[in-house]
Coordinates of C-alpha atoms and ligand atoms in Angstrom, one line a residue:
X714 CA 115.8 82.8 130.0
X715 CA 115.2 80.2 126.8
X716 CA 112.3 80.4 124.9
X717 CA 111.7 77.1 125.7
X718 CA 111.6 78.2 129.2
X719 CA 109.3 80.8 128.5
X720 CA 106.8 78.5 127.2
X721 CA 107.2 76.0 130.0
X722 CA 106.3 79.3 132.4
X723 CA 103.0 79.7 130.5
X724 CA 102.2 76.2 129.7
X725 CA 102.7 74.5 133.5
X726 CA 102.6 77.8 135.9
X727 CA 104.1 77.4 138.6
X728 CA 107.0 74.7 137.8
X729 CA 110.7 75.4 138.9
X730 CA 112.4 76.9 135.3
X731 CA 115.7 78.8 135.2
X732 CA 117.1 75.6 137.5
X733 CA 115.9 74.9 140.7
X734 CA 115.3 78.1 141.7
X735 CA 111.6 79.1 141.4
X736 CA 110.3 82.5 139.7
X737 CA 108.5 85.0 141.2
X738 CA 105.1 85.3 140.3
X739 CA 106.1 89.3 139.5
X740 CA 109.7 87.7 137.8
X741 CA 107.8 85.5 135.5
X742 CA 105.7 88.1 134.5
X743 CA 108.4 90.6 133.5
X744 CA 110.1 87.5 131.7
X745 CA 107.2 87.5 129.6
X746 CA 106.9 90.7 128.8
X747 CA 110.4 91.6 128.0
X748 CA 110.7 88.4 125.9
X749 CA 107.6 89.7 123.5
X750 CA 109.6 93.1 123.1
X751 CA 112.5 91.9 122.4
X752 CA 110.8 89.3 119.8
X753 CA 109.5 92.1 117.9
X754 CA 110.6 94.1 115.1
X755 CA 113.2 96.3 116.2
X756 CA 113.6 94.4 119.7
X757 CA 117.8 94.5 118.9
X758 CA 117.9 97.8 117.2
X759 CA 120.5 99.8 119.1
X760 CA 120.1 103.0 120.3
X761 CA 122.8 105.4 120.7
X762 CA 122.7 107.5 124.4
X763 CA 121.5 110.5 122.4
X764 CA 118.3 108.7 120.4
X765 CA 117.7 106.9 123.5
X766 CA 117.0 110.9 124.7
X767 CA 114.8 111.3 121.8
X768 CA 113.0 108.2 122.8
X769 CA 112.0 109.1 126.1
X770 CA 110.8 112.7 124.8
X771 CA 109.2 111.1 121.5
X772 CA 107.0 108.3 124.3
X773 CA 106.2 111.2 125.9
X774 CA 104.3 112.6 123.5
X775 CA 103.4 109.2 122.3
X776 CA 101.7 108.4 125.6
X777 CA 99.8 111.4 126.1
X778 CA 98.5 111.3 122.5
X779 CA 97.6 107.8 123.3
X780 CA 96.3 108.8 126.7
X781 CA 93.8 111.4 125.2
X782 CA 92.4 108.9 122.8
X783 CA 91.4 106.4 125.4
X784 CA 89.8 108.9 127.2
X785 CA 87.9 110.5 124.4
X786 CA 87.3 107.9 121.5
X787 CA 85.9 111.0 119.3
X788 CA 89.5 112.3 119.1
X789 CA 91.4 109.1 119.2
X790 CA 92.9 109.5 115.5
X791 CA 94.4 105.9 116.1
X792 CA 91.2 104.1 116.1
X793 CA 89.4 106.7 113.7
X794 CA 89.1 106.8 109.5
X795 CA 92.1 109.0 108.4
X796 CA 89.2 111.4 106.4
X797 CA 87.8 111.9 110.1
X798 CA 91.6 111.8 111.6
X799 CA 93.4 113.8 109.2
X800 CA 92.8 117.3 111.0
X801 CA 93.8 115.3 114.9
X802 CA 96.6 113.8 112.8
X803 CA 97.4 117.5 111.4
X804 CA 97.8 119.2 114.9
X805 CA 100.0 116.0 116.2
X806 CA 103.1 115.9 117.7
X807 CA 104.0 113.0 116.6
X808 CA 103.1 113.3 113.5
X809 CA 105.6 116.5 113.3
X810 CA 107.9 114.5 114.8
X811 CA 107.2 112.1 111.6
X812 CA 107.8 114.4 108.9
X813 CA 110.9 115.6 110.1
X814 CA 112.1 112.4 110.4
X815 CA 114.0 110.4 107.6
X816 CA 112.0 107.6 106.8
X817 CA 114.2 105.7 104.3
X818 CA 112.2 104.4 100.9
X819 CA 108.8 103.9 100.3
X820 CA 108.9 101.0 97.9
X821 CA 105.0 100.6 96.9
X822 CA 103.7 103.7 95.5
X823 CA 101.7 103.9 91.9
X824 CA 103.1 107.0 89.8
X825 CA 99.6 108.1 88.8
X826 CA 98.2 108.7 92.3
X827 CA 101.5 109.7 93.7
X828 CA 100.6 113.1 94.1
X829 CA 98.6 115.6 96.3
X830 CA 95.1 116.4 94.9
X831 CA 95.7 119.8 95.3
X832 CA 98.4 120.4 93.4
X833 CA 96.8 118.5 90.7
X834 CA 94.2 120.7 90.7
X835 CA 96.2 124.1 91.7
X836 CA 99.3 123.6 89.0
X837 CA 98.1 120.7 86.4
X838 CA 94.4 121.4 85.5
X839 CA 95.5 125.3 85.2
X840 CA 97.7 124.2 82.2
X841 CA 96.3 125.6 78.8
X842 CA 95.1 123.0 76.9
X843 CA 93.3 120.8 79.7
X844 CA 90.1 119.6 78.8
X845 CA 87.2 117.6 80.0
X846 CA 84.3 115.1 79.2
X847 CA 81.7 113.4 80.9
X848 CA 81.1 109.6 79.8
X849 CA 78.1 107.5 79.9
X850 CA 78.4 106.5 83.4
X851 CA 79.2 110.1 84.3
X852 CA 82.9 109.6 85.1
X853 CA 84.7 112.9 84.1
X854 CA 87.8 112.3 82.1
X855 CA 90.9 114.6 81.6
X856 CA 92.9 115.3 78.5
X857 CA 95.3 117.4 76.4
X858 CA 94.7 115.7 73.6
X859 CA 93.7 118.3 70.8
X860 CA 91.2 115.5 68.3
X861 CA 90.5 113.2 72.1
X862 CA 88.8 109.8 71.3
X863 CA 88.2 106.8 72.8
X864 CA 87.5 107.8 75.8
X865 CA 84.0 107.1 76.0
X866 CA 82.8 110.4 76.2
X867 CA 78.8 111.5 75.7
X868 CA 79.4 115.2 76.3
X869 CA 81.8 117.2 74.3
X870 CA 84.8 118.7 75.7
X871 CA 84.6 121.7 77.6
X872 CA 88.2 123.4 78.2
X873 CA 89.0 123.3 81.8
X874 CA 89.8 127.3 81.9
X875 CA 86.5 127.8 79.8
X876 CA 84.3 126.6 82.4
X877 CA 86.1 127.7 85.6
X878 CA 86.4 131.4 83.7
X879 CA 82.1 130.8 83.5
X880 CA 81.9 129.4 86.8
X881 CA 80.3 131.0 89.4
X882 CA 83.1 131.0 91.7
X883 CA 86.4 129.5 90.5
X884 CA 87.7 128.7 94.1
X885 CA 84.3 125.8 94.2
X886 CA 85.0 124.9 90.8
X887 CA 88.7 123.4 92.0
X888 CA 87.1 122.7 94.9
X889 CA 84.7 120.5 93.0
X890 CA 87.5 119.8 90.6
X891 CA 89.3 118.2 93.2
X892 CA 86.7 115.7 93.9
X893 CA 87.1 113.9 91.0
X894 CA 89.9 112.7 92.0
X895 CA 90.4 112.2 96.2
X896 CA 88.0 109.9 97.4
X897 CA 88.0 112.4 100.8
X898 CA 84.4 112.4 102.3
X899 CA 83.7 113.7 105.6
X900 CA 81.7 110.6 105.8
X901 CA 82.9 107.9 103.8
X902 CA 80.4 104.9 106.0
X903 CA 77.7 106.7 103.8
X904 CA 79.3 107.4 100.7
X905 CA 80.8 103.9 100.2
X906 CA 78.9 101.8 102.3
X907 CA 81.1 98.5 100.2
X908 CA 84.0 97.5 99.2
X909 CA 82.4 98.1 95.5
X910 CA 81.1 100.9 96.2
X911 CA 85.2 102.5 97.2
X912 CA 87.2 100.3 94.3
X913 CA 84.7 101.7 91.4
X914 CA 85.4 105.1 92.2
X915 CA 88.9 104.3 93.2
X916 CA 89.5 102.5 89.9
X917 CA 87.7 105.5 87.6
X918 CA 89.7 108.2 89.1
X919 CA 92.9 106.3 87.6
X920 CA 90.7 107.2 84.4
X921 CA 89.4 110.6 85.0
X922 CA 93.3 111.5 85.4
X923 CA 95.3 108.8 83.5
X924 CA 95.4 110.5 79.8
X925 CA 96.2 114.1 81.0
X926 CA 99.0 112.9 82.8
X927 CA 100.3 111.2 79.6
X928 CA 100.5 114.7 77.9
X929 CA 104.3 115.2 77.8
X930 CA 104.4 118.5 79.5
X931 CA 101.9 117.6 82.2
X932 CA 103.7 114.1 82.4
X933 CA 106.6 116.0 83.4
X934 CA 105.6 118.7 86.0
X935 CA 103.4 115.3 87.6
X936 CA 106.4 113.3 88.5
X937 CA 108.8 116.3 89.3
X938 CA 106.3 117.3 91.7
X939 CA 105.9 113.6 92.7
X940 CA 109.9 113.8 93.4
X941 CA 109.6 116.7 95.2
X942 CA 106.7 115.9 97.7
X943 CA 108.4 112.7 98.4
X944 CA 112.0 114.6 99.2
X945 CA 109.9 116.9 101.1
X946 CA 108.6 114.6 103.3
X947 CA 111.9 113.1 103.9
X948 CA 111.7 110.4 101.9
X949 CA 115.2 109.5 100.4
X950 CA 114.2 106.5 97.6
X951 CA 111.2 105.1 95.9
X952 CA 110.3 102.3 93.7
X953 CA 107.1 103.1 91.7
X954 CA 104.9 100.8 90.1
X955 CA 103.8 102.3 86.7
X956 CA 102.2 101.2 83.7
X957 CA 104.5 103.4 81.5
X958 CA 101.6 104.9 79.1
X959 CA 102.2 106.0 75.7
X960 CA 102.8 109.8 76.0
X961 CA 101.4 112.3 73.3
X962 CA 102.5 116.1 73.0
X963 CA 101.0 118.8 71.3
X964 CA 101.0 118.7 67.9
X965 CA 99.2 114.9 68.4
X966 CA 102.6 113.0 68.2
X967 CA 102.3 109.7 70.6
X968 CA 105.7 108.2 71.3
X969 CA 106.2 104.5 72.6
X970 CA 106.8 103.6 76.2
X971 CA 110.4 103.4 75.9
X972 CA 110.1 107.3 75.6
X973 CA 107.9 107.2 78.8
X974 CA 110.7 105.1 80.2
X975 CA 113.3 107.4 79.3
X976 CA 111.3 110.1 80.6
X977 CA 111.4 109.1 83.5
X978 CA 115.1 108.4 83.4
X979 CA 116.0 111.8 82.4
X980 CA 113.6 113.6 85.4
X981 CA 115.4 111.1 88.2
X982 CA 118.9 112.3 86.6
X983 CA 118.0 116.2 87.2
X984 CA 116.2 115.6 90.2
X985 CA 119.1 113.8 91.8
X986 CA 121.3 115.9 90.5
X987 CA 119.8 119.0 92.2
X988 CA 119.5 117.1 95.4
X989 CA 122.7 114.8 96.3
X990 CA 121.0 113.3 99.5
X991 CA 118.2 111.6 97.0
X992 CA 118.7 108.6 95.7
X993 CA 116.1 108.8 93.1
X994 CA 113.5 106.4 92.1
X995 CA 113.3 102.5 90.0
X996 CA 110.8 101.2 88.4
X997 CA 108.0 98.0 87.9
X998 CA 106.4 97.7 85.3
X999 CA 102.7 97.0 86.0
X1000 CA 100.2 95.8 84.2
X1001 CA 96.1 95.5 84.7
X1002 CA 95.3 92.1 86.0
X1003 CA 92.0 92.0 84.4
X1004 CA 93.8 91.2 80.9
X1005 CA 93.4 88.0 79.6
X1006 CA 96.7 85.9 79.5
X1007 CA 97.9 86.6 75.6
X1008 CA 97.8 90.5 76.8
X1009 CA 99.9 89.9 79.4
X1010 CA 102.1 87.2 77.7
X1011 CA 102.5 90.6 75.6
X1012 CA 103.1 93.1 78.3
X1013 CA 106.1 90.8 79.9
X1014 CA 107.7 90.6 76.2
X1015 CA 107.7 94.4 76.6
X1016 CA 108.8 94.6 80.0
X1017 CA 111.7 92.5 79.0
X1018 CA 112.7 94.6 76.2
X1019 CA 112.7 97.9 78.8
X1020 CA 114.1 95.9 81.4
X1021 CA 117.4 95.0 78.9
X1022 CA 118.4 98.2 78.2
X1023 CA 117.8 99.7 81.7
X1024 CA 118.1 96.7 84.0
X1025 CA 119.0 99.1 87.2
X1026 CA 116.3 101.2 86.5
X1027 CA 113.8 99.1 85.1
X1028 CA 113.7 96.4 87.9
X1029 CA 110.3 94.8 88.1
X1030 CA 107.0 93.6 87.2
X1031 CA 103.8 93.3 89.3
X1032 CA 99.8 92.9 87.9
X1033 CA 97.6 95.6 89.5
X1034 CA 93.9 96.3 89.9
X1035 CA 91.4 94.8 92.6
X1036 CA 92.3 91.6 93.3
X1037 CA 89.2 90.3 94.2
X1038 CA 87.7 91.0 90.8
X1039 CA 90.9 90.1 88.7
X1040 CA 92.1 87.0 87.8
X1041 CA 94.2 85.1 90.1
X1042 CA 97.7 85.1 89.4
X1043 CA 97.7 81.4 88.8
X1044 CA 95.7 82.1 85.5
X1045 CA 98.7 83.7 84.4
X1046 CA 101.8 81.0 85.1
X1047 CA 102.0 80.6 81.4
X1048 CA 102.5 83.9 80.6
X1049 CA 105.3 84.6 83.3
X1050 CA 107.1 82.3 82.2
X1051 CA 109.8 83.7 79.9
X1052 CA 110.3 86.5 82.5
X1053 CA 114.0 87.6 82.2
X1054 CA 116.3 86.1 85.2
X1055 CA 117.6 89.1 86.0
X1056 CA 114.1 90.8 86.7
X1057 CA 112.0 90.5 89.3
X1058 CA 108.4 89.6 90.6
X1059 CA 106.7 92.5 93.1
X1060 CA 103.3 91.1 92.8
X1061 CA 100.3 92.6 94.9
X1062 CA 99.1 89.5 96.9
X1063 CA 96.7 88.9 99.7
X1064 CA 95.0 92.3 99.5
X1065 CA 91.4 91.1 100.5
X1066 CA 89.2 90.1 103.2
X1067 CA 88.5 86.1 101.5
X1068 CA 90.0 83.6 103.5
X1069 CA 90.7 81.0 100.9
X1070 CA 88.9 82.5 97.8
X1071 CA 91.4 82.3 94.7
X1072 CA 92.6 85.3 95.2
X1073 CA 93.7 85.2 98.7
X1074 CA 95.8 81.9 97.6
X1075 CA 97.8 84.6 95.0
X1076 CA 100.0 84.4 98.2
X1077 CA 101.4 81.2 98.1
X1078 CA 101.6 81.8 93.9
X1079 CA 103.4 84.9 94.4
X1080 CA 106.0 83.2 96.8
X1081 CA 106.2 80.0 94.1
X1082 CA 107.1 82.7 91.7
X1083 CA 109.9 84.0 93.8
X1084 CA 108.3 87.4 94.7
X1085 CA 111.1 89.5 96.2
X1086 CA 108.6 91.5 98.4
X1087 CA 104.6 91.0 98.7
X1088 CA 101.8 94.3 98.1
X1089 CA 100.1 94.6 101.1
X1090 CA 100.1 90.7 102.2
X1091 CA 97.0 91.8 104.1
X1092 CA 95.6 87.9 104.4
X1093 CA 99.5 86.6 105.4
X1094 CA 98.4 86.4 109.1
X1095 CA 95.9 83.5 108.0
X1096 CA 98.4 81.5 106.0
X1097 CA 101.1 80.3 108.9
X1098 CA 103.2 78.4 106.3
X1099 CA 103.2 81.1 103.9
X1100 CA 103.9 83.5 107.0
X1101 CA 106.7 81.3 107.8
X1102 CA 108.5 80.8 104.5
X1103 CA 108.6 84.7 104.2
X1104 CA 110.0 85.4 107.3
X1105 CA 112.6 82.5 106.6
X1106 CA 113.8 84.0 102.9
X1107 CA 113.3 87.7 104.3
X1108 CA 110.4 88.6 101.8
X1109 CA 109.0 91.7 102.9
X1110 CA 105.7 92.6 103.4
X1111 CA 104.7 96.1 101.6
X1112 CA 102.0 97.5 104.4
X1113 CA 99.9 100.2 103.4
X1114 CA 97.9 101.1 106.2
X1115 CA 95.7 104.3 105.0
X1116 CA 94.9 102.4 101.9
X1117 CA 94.0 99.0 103.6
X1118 CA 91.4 101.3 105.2
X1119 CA 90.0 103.2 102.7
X1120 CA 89.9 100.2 100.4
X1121 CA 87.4 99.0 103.0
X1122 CA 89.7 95.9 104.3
X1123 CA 89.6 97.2 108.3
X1124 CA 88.0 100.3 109.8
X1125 CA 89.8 100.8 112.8
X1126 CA 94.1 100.4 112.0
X1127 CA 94.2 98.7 115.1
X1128 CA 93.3 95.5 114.0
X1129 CA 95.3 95.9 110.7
X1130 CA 97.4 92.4 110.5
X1131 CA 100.5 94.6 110.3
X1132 CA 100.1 94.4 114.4
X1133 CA 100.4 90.6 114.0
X1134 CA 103.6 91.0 111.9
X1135 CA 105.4 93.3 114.0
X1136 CA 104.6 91.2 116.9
X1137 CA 106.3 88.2 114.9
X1138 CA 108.9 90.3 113.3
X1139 CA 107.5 89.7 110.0
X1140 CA 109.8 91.7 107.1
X1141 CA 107.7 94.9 106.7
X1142 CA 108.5 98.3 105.0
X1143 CA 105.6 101.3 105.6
X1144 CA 104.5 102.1 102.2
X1145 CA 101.8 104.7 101.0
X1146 CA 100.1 103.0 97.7
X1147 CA 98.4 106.1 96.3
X1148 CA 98.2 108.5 98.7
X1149 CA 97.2 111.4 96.2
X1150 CA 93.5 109.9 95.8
X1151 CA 92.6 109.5 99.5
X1152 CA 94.0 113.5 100.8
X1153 CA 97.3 112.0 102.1
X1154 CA 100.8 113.6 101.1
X1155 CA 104.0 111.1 101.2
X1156 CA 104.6 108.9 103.7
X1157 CA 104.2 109.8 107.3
X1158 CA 100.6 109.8 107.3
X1159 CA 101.2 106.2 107.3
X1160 CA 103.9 106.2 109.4
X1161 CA 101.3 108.0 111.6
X1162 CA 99.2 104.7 111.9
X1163 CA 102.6 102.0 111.7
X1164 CA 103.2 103.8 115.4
X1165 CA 100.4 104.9 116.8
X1166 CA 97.6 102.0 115.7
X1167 CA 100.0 99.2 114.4
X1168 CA 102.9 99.0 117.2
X1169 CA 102.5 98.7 120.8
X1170 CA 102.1 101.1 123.3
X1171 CA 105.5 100.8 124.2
X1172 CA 107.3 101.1 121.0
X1173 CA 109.1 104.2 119.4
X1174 CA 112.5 105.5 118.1
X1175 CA 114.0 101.6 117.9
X1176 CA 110.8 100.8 115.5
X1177 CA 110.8 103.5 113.2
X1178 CA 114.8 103.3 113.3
X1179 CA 114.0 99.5 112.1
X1180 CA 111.2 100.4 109.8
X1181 CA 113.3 102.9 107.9
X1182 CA 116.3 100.9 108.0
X1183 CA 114.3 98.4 106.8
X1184 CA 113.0 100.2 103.7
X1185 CA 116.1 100.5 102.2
X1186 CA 117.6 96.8 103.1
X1187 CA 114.4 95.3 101.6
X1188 CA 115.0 97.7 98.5
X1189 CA 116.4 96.6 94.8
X1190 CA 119.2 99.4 95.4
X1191 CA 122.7 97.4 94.1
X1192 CA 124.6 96.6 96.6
X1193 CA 127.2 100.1 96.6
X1194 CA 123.9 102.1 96.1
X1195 CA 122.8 100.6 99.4
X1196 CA 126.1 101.0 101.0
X1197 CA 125.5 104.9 99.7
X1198 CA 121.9 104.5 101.0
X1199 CA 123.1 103.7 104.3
X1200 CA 125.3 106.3 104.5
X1201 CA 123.5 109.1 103.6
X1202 CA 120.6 107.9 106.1
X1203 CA 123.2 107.6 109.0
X1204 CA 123.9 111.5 108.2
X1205 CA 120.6 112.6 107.8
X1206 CA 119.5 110.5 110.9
X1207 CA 122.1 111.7 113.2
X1208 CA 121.4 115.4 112.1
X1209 CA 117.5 114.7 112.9
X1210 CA 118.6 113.4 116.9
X1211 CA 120.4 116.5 116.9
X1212 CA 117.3 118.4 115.9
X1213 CA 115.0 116.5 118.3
X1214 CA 117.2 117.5 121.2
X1215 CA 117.6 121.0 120.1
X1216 CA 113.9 121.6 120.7
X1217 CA 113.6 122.3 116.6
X1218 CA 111.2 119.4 116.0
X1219 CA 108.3 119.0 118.8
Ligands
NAG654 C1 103.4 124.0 87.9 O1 104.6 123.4 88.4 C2 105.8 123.7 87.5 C3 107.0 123.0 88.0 O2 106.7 122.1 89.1 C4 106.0 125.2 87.6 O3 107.1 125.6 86.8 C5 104.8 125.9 87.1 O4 104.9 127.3 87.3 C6 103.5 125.5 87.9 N1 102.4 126.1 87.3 C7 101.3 126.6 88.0 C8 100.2 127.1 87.2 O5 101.4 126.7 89.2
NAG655 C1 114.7 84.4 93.5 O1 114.9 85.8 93.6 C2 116.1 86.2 94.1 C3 116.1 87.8 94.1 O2 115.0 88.2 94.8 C4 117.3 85.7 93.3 O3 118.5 86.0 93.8 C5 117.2 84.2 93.1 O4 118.1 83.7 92.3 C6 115.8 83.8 92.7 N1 115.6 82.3 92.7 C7 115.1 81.6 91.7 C8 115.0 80.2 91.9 O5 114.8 82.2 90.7
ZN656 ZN1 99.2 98.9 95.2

């Protein structure tokens, strides 16, 4: 049947369509249905006879996960806050079933929040060296530096080991450690009643944590351990958004960013090395949005001098920070300007709840500018032009459900727009933000929620088939490091059907 049948069904029930005969109340129906799923994303995705096996068992446990949450809405981890989910979402099948399973890229993720809380605390903040102050406003802050300054601080430093060695118990002084940076509450409706109230101490952790991790040493162990729990969770590629900080050792030396650049060059070279079924990591450069426009006039000059002698590497440039309390990215058209034709735009856009407040129009700027995907895109579903015009140049939307949430844009997933851009089979990749600061761990947490709160009932293997697919098609990979990409995710794939049908995964 046509579309334009289809419609015709709905619009004037009961006419003749499909020629003269006439549908069956029960045959128009089905038309409809089938005509929604196959509209969606992943309605063509073929399925092999073996993954269509791993489908049936995979709804299986879909269903009755789903089944248990509609009968008790205290358990339904769908519908709930992932700091109240996370243990449901723990003890999951599914969510086993997630981990195992290759999930492609994750192509929005911001270095410095990369990584598990805990290990921050067990492996980082046990470094020699680490010390902390309290400022004025009583933020902690972290550092390595031997003569710190400019930090802000009231107290003096206290050495990290000094005052866990005093503590009464070390095990609650990481535990308290560890607060200052994860936002984790059991009951976050309480402890950030605002949006405000969440970004504030969002945005300070990036400051409690920001100048330890720019100690040389640390900065190292931070994003090897950011490779690793990514490859862990069976994540093959990332693209992480990073502001490239000056690093410092030591003795007190600082180095310029193209050290931090080549850092970072030099870890993906080992790391990839070591592990031939990674395909490492690029970069964008981002920069705070609440600079004023000679700063980040500045910062693209930079960013084009990194991006020249890296260009595969050094791939991008987005502006970062809340968006409702930056400026709008049309402040800045000046300063974009001069951005080098072989780089590209990733701008975050559309991450609020205003419906045509200046920032929610950094949309349409960011697809005048040529964006070659969108952050977040949460307020697309309101603009149906802009919706349009990135479904027609295949811009995809970077949806990060857990952080959507905890950022206080939706409460319960189910009513994230991702839903709407599935349904319309909007470009999407699953994405993770910073899943370090809110108790997550790589990416299939918010897998988790893409399937279980985002996608219908109905839908399994052929959407996170697409999804993951997707992730590395909507990637910056060159074209034979896709072809490579594609490969190595066929294998890796195909040995994960095996694996479901083995019994080795649920
Ligand atoms: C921290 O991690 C690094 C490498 O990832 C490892 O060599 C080191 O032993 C760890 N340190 C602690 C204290 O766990
Ligand atoms: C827009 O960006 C794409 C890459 O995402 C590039 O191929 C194209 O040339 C750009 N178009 C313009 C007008 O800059
Ligand atoms: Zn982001």
């Amino acid at each position: 049947m046509s579309r334009l049948e289809l419609l015709l069904l709905l619009l004037i029930p009961h006419v003749l369509v499909q020629g003269q005969s006439q549908l069956s109340y029960e045959q128009a129906r089905q038309a409809v249905l089938t005509a929604e799923e196959e509209l969606m994303t992943g309605g063509h995705t073929y399925l092999s006879t073996l993954e269509a096996k791993v489908d049936d068992i995979f709804m299986e446990y879909k269903l009755g996960e789903l089944s248990q949450g509609f009968r008790n809405s205290e358990q339904n981890a769908a519908a709930l806050h992932f700091f109240k989910a996370k243990p449901l979402i723990d003890r999951s099948g599914i969510f086993r079933f997630l981990q195992k399973m290759p999930k492609g890229a994750v192509l929005h993720l911001h270095n410095t929040a990369s990584v598990s809380s805990k290990w921050v605390v067990q492996n980082m903040s046990y470094m020699p060296g680490m010390l902390r102050c309290t400022t004025s406003s009583g933020r902690s802050v972290l550092t390595f530096r031997r003569t710190p300054q400019e930090h802000n601080c009231q107290s003096q430093y206290i050495r990290v080991s000094e005052e866990r060695h005093n503590s009464i118990d070390p095990q609650i002084y990481d535990q308290n450690f560890e607060r200052l940076i994860n936002l984790y509450t059991p009951v976050p409706e309480l402890e950030y009643p605002t949006i405000t109230q969440v970004w504030d101490k969002f945005q300070d952790m990036f400051d409690v944590l920001g100048d330890a991790i720019a100690y040389l040493p640390a900065f190292r162990a931070y994003h090897w351990q950011m490779l690793e729990e990514l490859y862990n969770d069976n994540v093959m590629y990332a693209e992480i958004r990073t502001s490239c900080k000056k690093l410092y050792d030591a003795s007190g030396r600082t180095f310029p960013r193209e050290r931090t650049v080549q850092e970072l060059y030099a870890l993906n070279e080992k790391f990839t090395r070591l592990h031939p079924d990674f395909l490492g990591i690029k970069i964008i450069f981002a920069v705070f949005r609440g600079y004023d426009v000679d700063t980040i006039k500045k910062s693209v000059e930079e960013f084009t001098q990194l991006h020249e002698s890296l260009p595969h590497f050094m791939v991008g440039f987005d502006l970062v920070g809340q968006e409702d309390k930056g400026k709008p990215l049309h402040t800045f058209l000046s300063a974009l300007r001069d951005f080098p034709p072989t780089a590209r735009f990733f701008f975050h856009g559309g991450e609020t709840n205003w419906f045509g407040a200046s920032t929610d129009t950094n949309l349409l700027d960011a697809l005048l500018l040529n964006t070659t995907r969108i952050g977040h895109g949460y307020a697309l579903a309101k603009h149906p032009i802009l919706l349009n015009a990135v479904k027609t140049r295949q811009i995809a939307v970077e949806v990060s459900p857990i952080s959507n949430q905890v950022l206080h844009l939706v409460w319960d997933l189910r009513n994230h727009p991702g839903a709407q851009y599935l349904a319309l089979d909007v470009p999407m990749v699953i994405c993770s933000d910073d899943p370090g600061f809110w108790n997550a761990k790589g990416l299939s947490y918010d897998f988790y929620y893409a399937i279980m709160s985002l996608a219908p009932n109905n839908a399994g293997v052929r959407l996170l088939k697409t999804l993951a697919w997707n992730s590395i098609r909507y990637s910056t990979l060159t074209v034979e490091e896709q072809t490579r990409a594609f490969q190595i995710l066929e294998l890796t794939w195909s040995r994960f059907i095996d694996k479901v049908l083995e019994g080795n995964v649920f």
